[in-house]
């Protein structure tokens, strides 16, 4: 289950990348101090006013030109 990447910017790099794992933590801060008042675990519901992170799990940086994009961009380009 390997995935091929190709950088859509420099178009030549297919081997050197930085994989950035994105982990969102839902928190509630004290508006005055910025202190974390509550930290919600994965299964916990932070309530109807709190929009949960829907973004991609990982982003990729091309280690040649430095472009950071969603993984899908690199996967799509690898098939061209
Ligand atoms: Zn690149």
PDB file of N, CA and C and ligand atoms in Angstrom:
ATOM      1  N   UNK A   1       0.827  -1.204   0.000  1.00  0.00           N
ATOM      2  CA  UNK A   1       0.000   0.000   0.000  1.00  0.00           C
ATOM      3  C   UNK A   1       0.863   1.257   0.000  1.00  0.00           C
ATOM      4  N   UNK A   2       1.703   1.338  -1.014  1.00  0.00           N
ATOM      5  CA  UNK A   2       2.521   2.537  -1.123  1.00  0.00           C
ATOM      6  C   UNK A   2       1.858   3.521  -2.074  1.00  0.00           C
ATOM      7  N   UNK A   3       2.158   4.780  -1.878  1.00  0.00           N
ATOM      8  CA  UNK A   3       1.556   5.832  -2.683  1.00  0.00           C
ATOM      9  C   UNK A   3       2.663   6.638  -3.340  1.00  0.00           C
ATOM     10  N   UNK A   4       2.535   6.812  -4.631  1.00  0.00           N
ATOM     11  CA  UNK A   4       3.538   7.597  -5.335  1.00  0.00           C
ATOM     12  C   UNK A   4       3.192   9.072  -5.253  1.00  0.00           C
ATOM     13  N   UNK A   5       4.209   9.890  -5.065  1.00  0.00           N
ATOM     14  CA  UNK A   5       4.050  11.340  -5.041  1.00  0.00           C
ATOM     15  C   UNK A   5       4.890  11.956  -6.147  1.00  0.00           C
ATOM     16  N   UNK A   6       4.385  13.068  -6.649  1.00  0.00           N
ATOM     17  CA  UNK A   6       5.226  13.905  -7.495  1.00  0.00           C
ATOM     18  C   UNK A   6       4.875  15.348  -7.189  1.00  0.00           C
ATOM     19  N   UNK A   7       5.868  16.195  -7.054  1.00  0.00           N
ATOM     20  CA  UNK A   7       5.617  17.589  -6.697  1.00  0.00           C
ATOM     21  C   UNK A   7       4.990  18.336  -7.861  1.00  0.00           C
ATOM     22  N   UNK A   8       3.807  18.964  -7.662  1.00  0.00           N
ATOM     23  CA  UNK A   8       3.149  19.700  -8.741  1.00  0.00           C
ATOM     24  C   UNK A   8       3.816  21.032  -9.051  1.00  0.00           C
ATOM     25  N   UNK A   9       4.753  21.446  -8.246  1.00  0.00           N
ATOM     26  CA  UNK A   9       5.432  22.721  -8.496  1.00  0.00           C
ATOM     27  C   UNK A   9       6.732  22.525  -9.277  1.00  0.00           C
ATOM     28  N   UNK A  10       7.676  21.799  -8.715  1.00  0.00           N
ATOM     29  CA  UNK A  10       8.948  21.634  -9.433  1.00  0.00           C
ATOM     30  C   UNK A  10       8.883  20.492 -10.445  1.00  0.00           C
ATOM     31  N   UNK A  11       7.861  19.637 -10.330  1.00  0.00           N
ATOM     32  CA  UNK A  11       7.518  18.633 -11.348  1.00  0.00           C
ATOM     33  C   UNK A  11       8.550  17.527 -11.552  1.00  0.00           C
ATOM     34  N   UNK A  12       9.645  17.584 -10.843  1.00  0.00           N
ATOM     35  CA  UNK A  12      10.657  16.546 -11.035  1.00  0.00           C
ATOM     36  C   UNK A  12      10.841  15.681  -9.796  1.00  0.00           C
ATOM     37  N   UNK A  13      10.565  16.239  -8.636  1.00  0.00           N
ATOM     38  CA  UNK A  13      10.806  15.489  -7.407  1.00  0.00           C
ATOM     39  C   UNK A  13       9.751  14.418  -7.190  1.00  0.00           C
ATOM     40  N   UNK A  14      10.210  13.168  -7.143  1.00  0.00           N
ATOM     41  CA  UNK A  14       9.320  12.046  -6.833  1.00  0.00           C
ATOM     42  C   UNK A  14       9.828  11.239  -5.647  1.00  0.00           C
ATOM     43  N   UNK A  15      10.848  11.740  -4.990  1.00  0.00           N
ATOM     44  CA  UNK A  15      11.459  10.888  -3.958  1.00  0.00           C
ATOM     45  C   UNK A  15      11.679  11.550  -2.602  1.00  0.00           C
ATOM     46  N   UNK A  16      11.842  12.871  -2.570  1.00  0.00           N
ATOM     47  CA  UNK A  16      12.178  13.497  -1.283  1.00  0.00           C
ATOM     48  C   UNK A  16      11.046  14.408  -0.806  1.00  0.00           C
ATOM     49  N   UNK A  17      10.456  13.992   0.320  1.00  0.00           N
ATOM     50  CA  UNK A  17       9.302  14.728   0.851  1.00  0.00           C
ATOM     51  C   UNK A  17       9.350  14.774   2.368  1.00  0.00           C
ATOM     52  N   UNK A  18       8.693  15.763   2.939  1.00  0.00           N
ATOM     53  CA  UNK A  18       8.408  15.780   4.370  1.00  0.00           C
ATOM     54  C   UNK A  18       6.914  15.549   4.541  1.00  0.00           C
ATOM     55  N   UNK A  19       6.579  14.505   5.279  1.00  0.00           N
ATOM     56  CA  UNK A  19       5.171  14.195   5.540  1.00  0.00           C
ATOM     57  C   UNK A  19       4.770  14.846   6.855  1.00  0.00           C
ATOM     58  N   UNK A  20       3.752  15.699   6.781  1.00  0.00           N
ATOM     59  CA  UNK A  20       3.304  16.449   7.954  1.00  0.00           C
ATOM     60  C   UNK A  20       1.989  15.853   8.432  1.00  0.00           C
ATOM     61  N   UNK A  21       2.051  15.161   9.545  1.00  0.00           N
ATOM     62  CA  UNK A  21       0.840  14.576  10.120  1.00  0.00           C
ATOM     63  C   UNK A  21       0.081  15.669  10.866  1.00  0.00           C
ATOM     64  N   UNK A  22      -1.191  15.816  10.557  1.00  0.00           N
ATOM     65  CA  UNK A  22      -1.982  16.853  11.207  1.00  0.00           C
ATOM     66  C   UNK A  22      -2.929  16.216  12.227  1.00  0.00           C
ATOM     67  N   UNK A  23      -2.772  16.607  13.462  1.00  0.00           N
ATOM     68  CA  UNK A  23      -3.649  16.108  14.516  1.00  0.00           C
ATOM     69  C   UNK A  23      -4.334  17.293  15.163  1.00  0.00           C
ATOM     70  N   UNK A  24      -5.642  17.362  15.011  1.00  0.00           N
ATOM     71  CA  UNK A  24      -6.393  18.473  15.587  1.00  0.00           C
ATOM     72  C   UNK A  24      -6.864  18.101  16.988  1.00  0.00           C
ATOM     73  N   UNK A  25      -6.678  19.003  17.925  1.00  0.00           N
ATOM     74  CA  UNK A  25      -7.180  18.818  19.281  1.00  0.00           C
ATOM     75  C   UNK A  25      -8.221  19.897  19.545  1.00  0.00           C
ATOM     76  N   UNK A  26      -9.431  19.464  19.858  1.00  0.00           N
ATOM     77  CA  UNK A  26     -10.472  20.435  20.185  1.00  0.00           C
ATOM     78  C   UNK A  26     -10.251  20.927  21.612  1.00  0.00           C
ATOM     79  N   UNK A  27     -10.175  22.231  21.756  1.00  0.00           N
ATOM     80  CA  UNK A  27      -9.962  22.814  23.078  1.00  0.00           C
ATOM     81  C   UNK A  27     -10.891  23.997  23.283  1.00  0.00           C
ATOM     82  N   UNK A  28     -11.069  24.356  24.537  1.00  0.00           N
ATOM     83  CA  UNK A  28     -11.791  25.567  24.881  1.00  0.00           C
ATOM     84  C   UNK A  28     -10.861  26.413  25.733  1.00  0.00           C
ATOM     85  N   UNK A  29     -10.601  27.636  25.294  1.00  0.00           N
ATOM     86  CA  UNK A  29      -9.652  28.500  25.984  1.00  0.00           C
ATOM     87  C   UNK A  29     -10.365  29.545  26.824  1.00  0.00           C
ATOM     88  N   UNK A  30      -9.702  29.971  27.851  1.00  0.00           N
ATOM     89  CA  UNK A  30     -10.149  31.147  28.589  1.00  0.00           C
ATOM     90  C   UNK A  30      -9.889  32.364  27.708  1.00  0.00           C
ATOM     91  N   UNK A  31     -10.934  33.135  27.352  1.00  0.00           N
ATOM     92  CA  UNK A  31     -10.749  34.250  26.412  1.00  0.00           C
ATOM     93  C   UNK A  31      -9.819  35.338  26.943  1.00  0.00           C
ATOM     94  N   UNK A  32      -9.693  35.451  28.244  1.00  0.00           N
ATOM     95  CA  UNK A  32      -8.824  36.479  28.816  1.00  0.00           C
ATOM     96  C   UNK A  32      -7.351  36.049  28.856  1.00  0.00           C
ATOM     97  N   UNK A  33      -7.124  34.844  29.333  1.00  0.00           N
ATOM     98  CA  UNK A  33      -5.741  34.417  29.568  1.00  0.00           C
ATOM     99  C   UNK A  33      -5.189  33.505  28.483  1.00  0.00           C
ATOM    100  N   UNK A  34      -6.077  32.883  27.705  1.00  0.00           N
ATOM    101  CA  UNK A  34      -5.624  31.920  26.712  1.00  0.00           C
ATOM    102  C   UNK A  34      -5.362  30.545  27.298  1.00  0.00           C
ATOM    103  N   UNK A  35      -5.584  30.402  28.560  1.00  0.00           N
ATOM    104  CA  UNK A  35      -5.366  29.113  29.224  1.00  0.00           C
ATOM    105  C   UNK A  35      -6.375  28.084  28.721  1.00  0.00           C
ATOM    106  N   UNK A  36      -5.934  26.829  28.569  1.00  0.00           N
ATOM    107  CA  UNK A  36      -6.838  25.766  28.127  1.00  0.00           C
ATOM    108  C   UNK A  36      -7.766  25.380  29.276  1.00  0.00           C
ATOM    109  N   UNK A  37      -9.057  25.657  29.086  1.00  0.00           N
ATOM    110  CA  UNK A  37     -10.042  25.337  30.113  1.00  0.00           C
ATOM    111  C   UNK A  37     -10.540  23.904  29.974  1.00  0.00           C
ATOM    112  N   UNK A  38     -10.728  23.486  28.718  1.00  0.00           N
ATOM    113  CA  UNK A  38     -11.201  22.131  28.444  1.00  0.00           C
ATOM    114  C   UNK A  38     -10.485  21.605  27.229  1.00  0.00           C
ATOM    115  N   UNK A  39     -10.220  20.312  27.260  1.00  0.00           N
ATOM    116  CA  UNK A  39      -9.617  19.646  26.116  1.00  0.00           C
ATOM    117  C   UNK A  39     -10.447  18.410  25.819  1.00  0.00           C
ATOM    118  N   UNK A  40     -11.002  18.348  24.613  1.00  0.00           N
ATOM    119  CA  UNK A  40     -11.933  17.273  24.283  1.00  0.00           C
ATOM    120  C   UNK A  40     -11.188  16.136  23.608  1.00  0.00           C
ATOM    121  N   UNK A  41     -11.418  14.933  24.084  1.00  0.00           N
ATOM    122  CA  UNK A  41     -10.792  13.761  23.462  1.00  0.00           C
ATOM    123  C   UNK A  41     -11.598  13.366  22.226  1.00  0.00           C
ATOM    124  N   UNK A  42     -11.046  12.435  21.453  1.00  0.00           N
ATOM    125  CA  UNK A  42     -11.610  12.079  20.142  1.00  0.00           C
ATOM    126  C   UNK A  42     -13.111  11.805  20.155  1.00  0.00           C
ATOM    127  N   UNK A  43     -13.561  11.048  21.115  1.00  0.00           N
ATOM    128  CA  UNK A  43     -14.963  10.634  21.115  1.00  0.00           C
ATOM    129  C   UNK A  43     -15.868  11.660  21.797  1.00  0.00           C
ATOM    130  N   UNK A  44     -15.280  12.612  22.476  1.00  0.00           N
ATOM    131  CA  UNK A  44     -16.082  13.589  23.205  1.00  0.00           C
ATOM    132  C   UNK A  44     -16.698  14.619  22.267  1.00  0.00           C
ATOM    133  N   UNK A  45     -17.927  14.989  22.554  1.00  0.00           N
ATOM    134  CA  UNK A  45     -18.618  15.994  21.761  1.00  0.00           C
ATOM    135  C   UNK A  45     -18.400  17.368  22.395  1.00  0.00           C
ATOM    136  N   UNK A  46     -17.709  18.271  21.699  1.00  0.00           N
ATOM    137  CA  UNK A  46     -17.453  19.595  22.282  1.00  0.00           C
ATOM    138  C   UNK A  46     -18.664  20.521  22.234  1.00  0.00           C
ATOM    139  N   UNK A  47     -19.787  20.046  21.698  1.00  0.00           N
ATOM    140  CA  UNK A  47     -20.998  20.858  21.718  1.00  0.00           C
ATOM    141  C   UNK A  47     -21.351  21.427  20.373  1.00  0.00           C
ATOM    142  N   UNK A  48     -22.597  21.927  20.244  1.00  0.00           N
ATOM    143  CA  UNK A  48     -23.113  22.366  18.943  1.00  0.00           C
ATOM    144  C   UNK A  48     -22.419  23.619  18.389  1.00  0.00           C
ATOM    145  N   UNK A  49     -21.763  24.402  19.232  1.00  0.00           N
ATOM    146  CA  UNK A  49     -21.126  25.630  18.747  1.00  0.00           C
ATOM    147  C   UNK A  49     -19.709  25.385  18.237  1.00  0.00           C
ATOM    148  N   UNK A  50     -19.254  24.156  18.398  1.00  0.00           N
ATOM    149  CA  UNK A  50     -17.854  23.855  18.081  1.00  0.00           C
ATOM    150  C   UNK A  50     -17.767  23.061  16.781  1.00  0.00           C
ATOM    151  N   UNK A  51     -17.211  23.660  15.759  1.00  0.00           N
ATOM    152  CA  UNK A  51     -17.019  22.971  14.486  1.00  0.00           C
ATOM    153  C   UNK A  51     -15.774  22.104  14.564  1.00  0.00           C
ATOM    154  N   UNK A  52     -15.924  20.827  14.287  1.00  0.00           N
ATOM    155  CA  UNK A  52     -14.784  19.919  14.349  1.00  0.00           C
ATOM    156  C   UNK A  52     -13.935  20.034  13.087  1.00  0.00           C
ATOM    157  N   UNK A  53     -12.670  19.752  13.243  1.00  0.00           N
ATOM    158  CA  UNK A  53     -11.744  19.795  12.108  1.00  0.00           C
ATOM    159  C   UNK A  53     -12.117  18.758  11.057  1.00  0.00           C
ATOM    160  N   UNK A  54     -12.261  19.202   9.814  1.00  0.00           N
ATOM    161  CA  UNK A  54     -12.647  18.302   8.729  1.00  0.00           C
ATOM    162  C   UNK A  54     -11.538  18.158   7.689  1.00  0.00           C
ATOM    163  N   UNK A  55     -10.434  18.772   7.957  1.00  0.00           N
ATOM    164  CA  UNK A  55      -9.375  18.844   6.952  1.00  0.00           C
ATOM    165  C   UNK A  55      -8.629  17.531   6.779  1.00  0.00           C
ATOM    166  N   UNK A  56      -7.669  17.522   5.892  1.00  0.00           N
ATOM    167  CA  UNK A  56      -6.918  16.303   5.606  1.00  0.00           C
ATOM    168  C   UNK A  56      -6.021  15.886   6.777  1.00  0.00           C
ATOM    169  N   UNK A  57      -5.748  14.585   6.855  1.00  0.00           N
ATOM    170  CA  UNK A  57      -4.923  14.056   7.947  1.00  0.00           C
ATOM    171  C   UNK A  57      -3.464  14.417   7.778  1.00  0.00           C
ATOM    172  N   UNK A  58      -3.065  14.610   6.552  1.00  0.00           N
ATOM    173  CA  UNK A  58      -1.658  14.914   6.345  1.00  0.00           C
ATOM    174  C   UNK A  58      -1.464  15.903   5.206  1.00  0.00           C
ATOM    175  N   UNK A  59      -0.388  16.650   5.322  1.00  0.00           N
ATOM    176  CA  UNK A  59       0.042  17.492   4.223  1.00  0.00           C
ATOM    177  C   UNK A  59       1.452  17.054   3.862  1.00  0.00           C
ATOM    178  N   UNK A  60       1.853  17.414   2.671  1.00  0.00           N
ATOM    179  CA  UNK A  60       3.152  16.996   2.173  1.00  0.00           C
ATOM    180  C   UNK A  60       3.965  18.219   1.801  1.00  0.00           C
ATOM    181  N   UNK A  61       5.219  18.207   2.210  1.00  0.00           N
ATOM    182  CA  UNK A  61       6.124  19.248   1.737  1.00  0.00           C
ATOM    183  C   UNK A  61       7.128  18.627   0.784  1.00  0.00           C
ATOM    184  N   UNK A  62       7.291  19.254  -0.363  1.00  0.00           N
ATOM    185  CA  UNK A  62       8.352  18.858  -1.292  1.00  0.00           C
ATOM    186  C   UNK A  62       9.678  19.280  -0.675  1.00  0.00           C
ATOM    187  N   UNK A  63      10.580  18.327  -0.507  1.00  0.00           N
ATOM    188  CA  UNK A  63      11.849  18.623   0.148  1.00  0.00           C
ATOM    189  C   UNK A  63      12.851  19.249  -0.822  1.00  0.00           C
ATOM    190  N   UNK A  64      12.444  19.413  -2.080  1.00  0.00           N
ATOM    191  CA  UNK A  64      13.317  20.068  -3.053  1.00  0.00           C
ATOM    192  C   UNK A  64      12.977  21.550  -3.178  1.00  0.00           C
ATOM    193  N   UNK A  65      11.689  21.870  -3.443  1.00  0.00           N
ATOM    194  CA  UNK A  65      11.327  23.281  -3.650  1.00  0.00           C
ATOM    195  C   UNK A  65      10.602  23.887  -2.446  1.00  0.00           C
ATOM    196  N   UNK A  66      10.164  23.057  -1.499  1.00  0.00           N
ATOM    197  CA  UNK A  66       9.568  23.589  -0.274  1.00  0.00           C
ATOM    198  C   UNK A  66       8.069  23.766  -0.307  1.00  0.00           C
ATOM    199  N   UNK A  67       7.418  23.449  -1.428  1.00  0.00           N
ATOM    200  CA  UNK A  67       5.965  23.578  -1.532  1.00  0.00           C
ATOM    201  C   UNK A  67       5.253  22.690  -0.512  1.00  0.00           C
ATOM    202  N   UNK A  68       4.262  23.240   0.183  1.00  0.00           N
ATOM    203  CA  UNK A  68       3.430  22.454   1.095  1.00  0.00           C
ATOM    204  C   UNK A  68       2.015  22.427   0.538  1.00  0.00           C
ATOM    205  N   UNK A  69       1.508  21.221   0.313  1.00  0.00           N
ATOM    206  CA  UNK A  69       0.156  21.079  -0.225  1.00  0.00           C
ATOM    207  C   UNK A  69      -0.510  19.855   0.383  1.00  0.00           C
ATOM    208  N   UNK A  70      -1.811  19.712   0.128  1.00  0.00           N
ATOM    209  CA  UNK A  70      -2.506  18.510   0.545  1.00  0.00           C
ATOM    210  C   UNK A  70      -1.933  17.301  -0.195  1.00  0.00           C
ATOM    211  N   UNK A  71      -1.979  16.170   0.476  1.00  0.00           N
ATOM    212  CA  UNK A  71      -1.411  14.945  -0.083  1.00  0.00           C
ATOM    213  C   UNK A  71      -1.988  14.626  -1.462  1.00  0.00           C
ATOM    214  N   UNK A  72      -3.291  14.911  -1.619  1.00  0.00           N
ATOM    215  CA  UNK A  72      -3.983  14.592  -2.855  1.00  0.00           C
ATOM    216  C   UNK A  72      -3.339  15.251  -4.076  1.00  0.00           C
ATOM    217  N   UNK A  73      -2.851  16.468  -3.899  1.00  0.00           N
ATOM    218  CA  UNK A  73      -2.202  17.184  -4.996  1.00  0.00           C
ATOM    219  C   UNK A  73      -0.968  16.426  -5.491  1.00  0.00           C
ATOM    220  N   UNK A  74      -0.210  15.887  -4.552  1.00  0.00           N
ATOM    221  CA  UNK A  74       1.009  15.156  -4.907  1.00  0.00           C
ATOM    222  C   UNK A  74       0.666  13.806  -5.529  1.00  0.00           C
ATOM    223  N   UNK A  75      -0.403  13.175  -5.033  1.00  0.00           N
ATOM    224  CA  UNK A  75      -0.815  11.868  -5.565  1.00  0.00           C
ATOM    225  C   UNK A  75      -1.334  12.039  -6.993  1.00  0.00           C
ATOM    226  N   UNK A  76      -2.191  13.052  -7.203  1.00  0.00           N
ATOM    227  CA  UNK A  76      -2.752  13.296  -8.542  1.00  0.00           C
ATOM    228  C   UNK A  76      -1.643  13.534  -9.554  1.00  0.00           C
ATOM    229  N   UNK A  77      -0.668  14.311  -9.151  1.00  0.00           N
ATOM    230  CA  UNK A  77       0.381  14.692 -10.089  1.00  0.00           C
ATOM    231  C   UNK A  77       1.273  13.502 -10.445  1.00  0.00           C
ATOM    232  N   UNK A  78       1.382  12.547  -9.524  1.00  0.00           N
ATOM    233  CA  UNK A  78       2.222  11.376  -9.757  1.00  0.00           C
ATOM    234  C   UNK A  78       1.676  10.498 -10.875  1.00  0.00           C
ATOM    235  N   UNK A  79       0.366  10.607 -11.147  1.00  0.00           N
ATOM    236  CA  UNK A  79      -0.253   9.779 -12.166  1.00  0.00           C
ATOM    237  C   UNK A  79      -0.149  10.363 -13.551  1.00  0.00           C
ATOM    238  N   UNK A  80       0.308  11.605 -13.642  1.00  0.00           N
ATOM    239  CA  UNK A  80       0.382  12.243 -14.952  1.00  0.00           C
ATOM    240  C   UNK A  80       1.627  11.803 -15.715  1.00  0.00           C
TER     241      UNK A  80
HETATM  242 ZN1  LIG B   1       8.848  20.613  -5.525  1.00  0.00          ZN
END
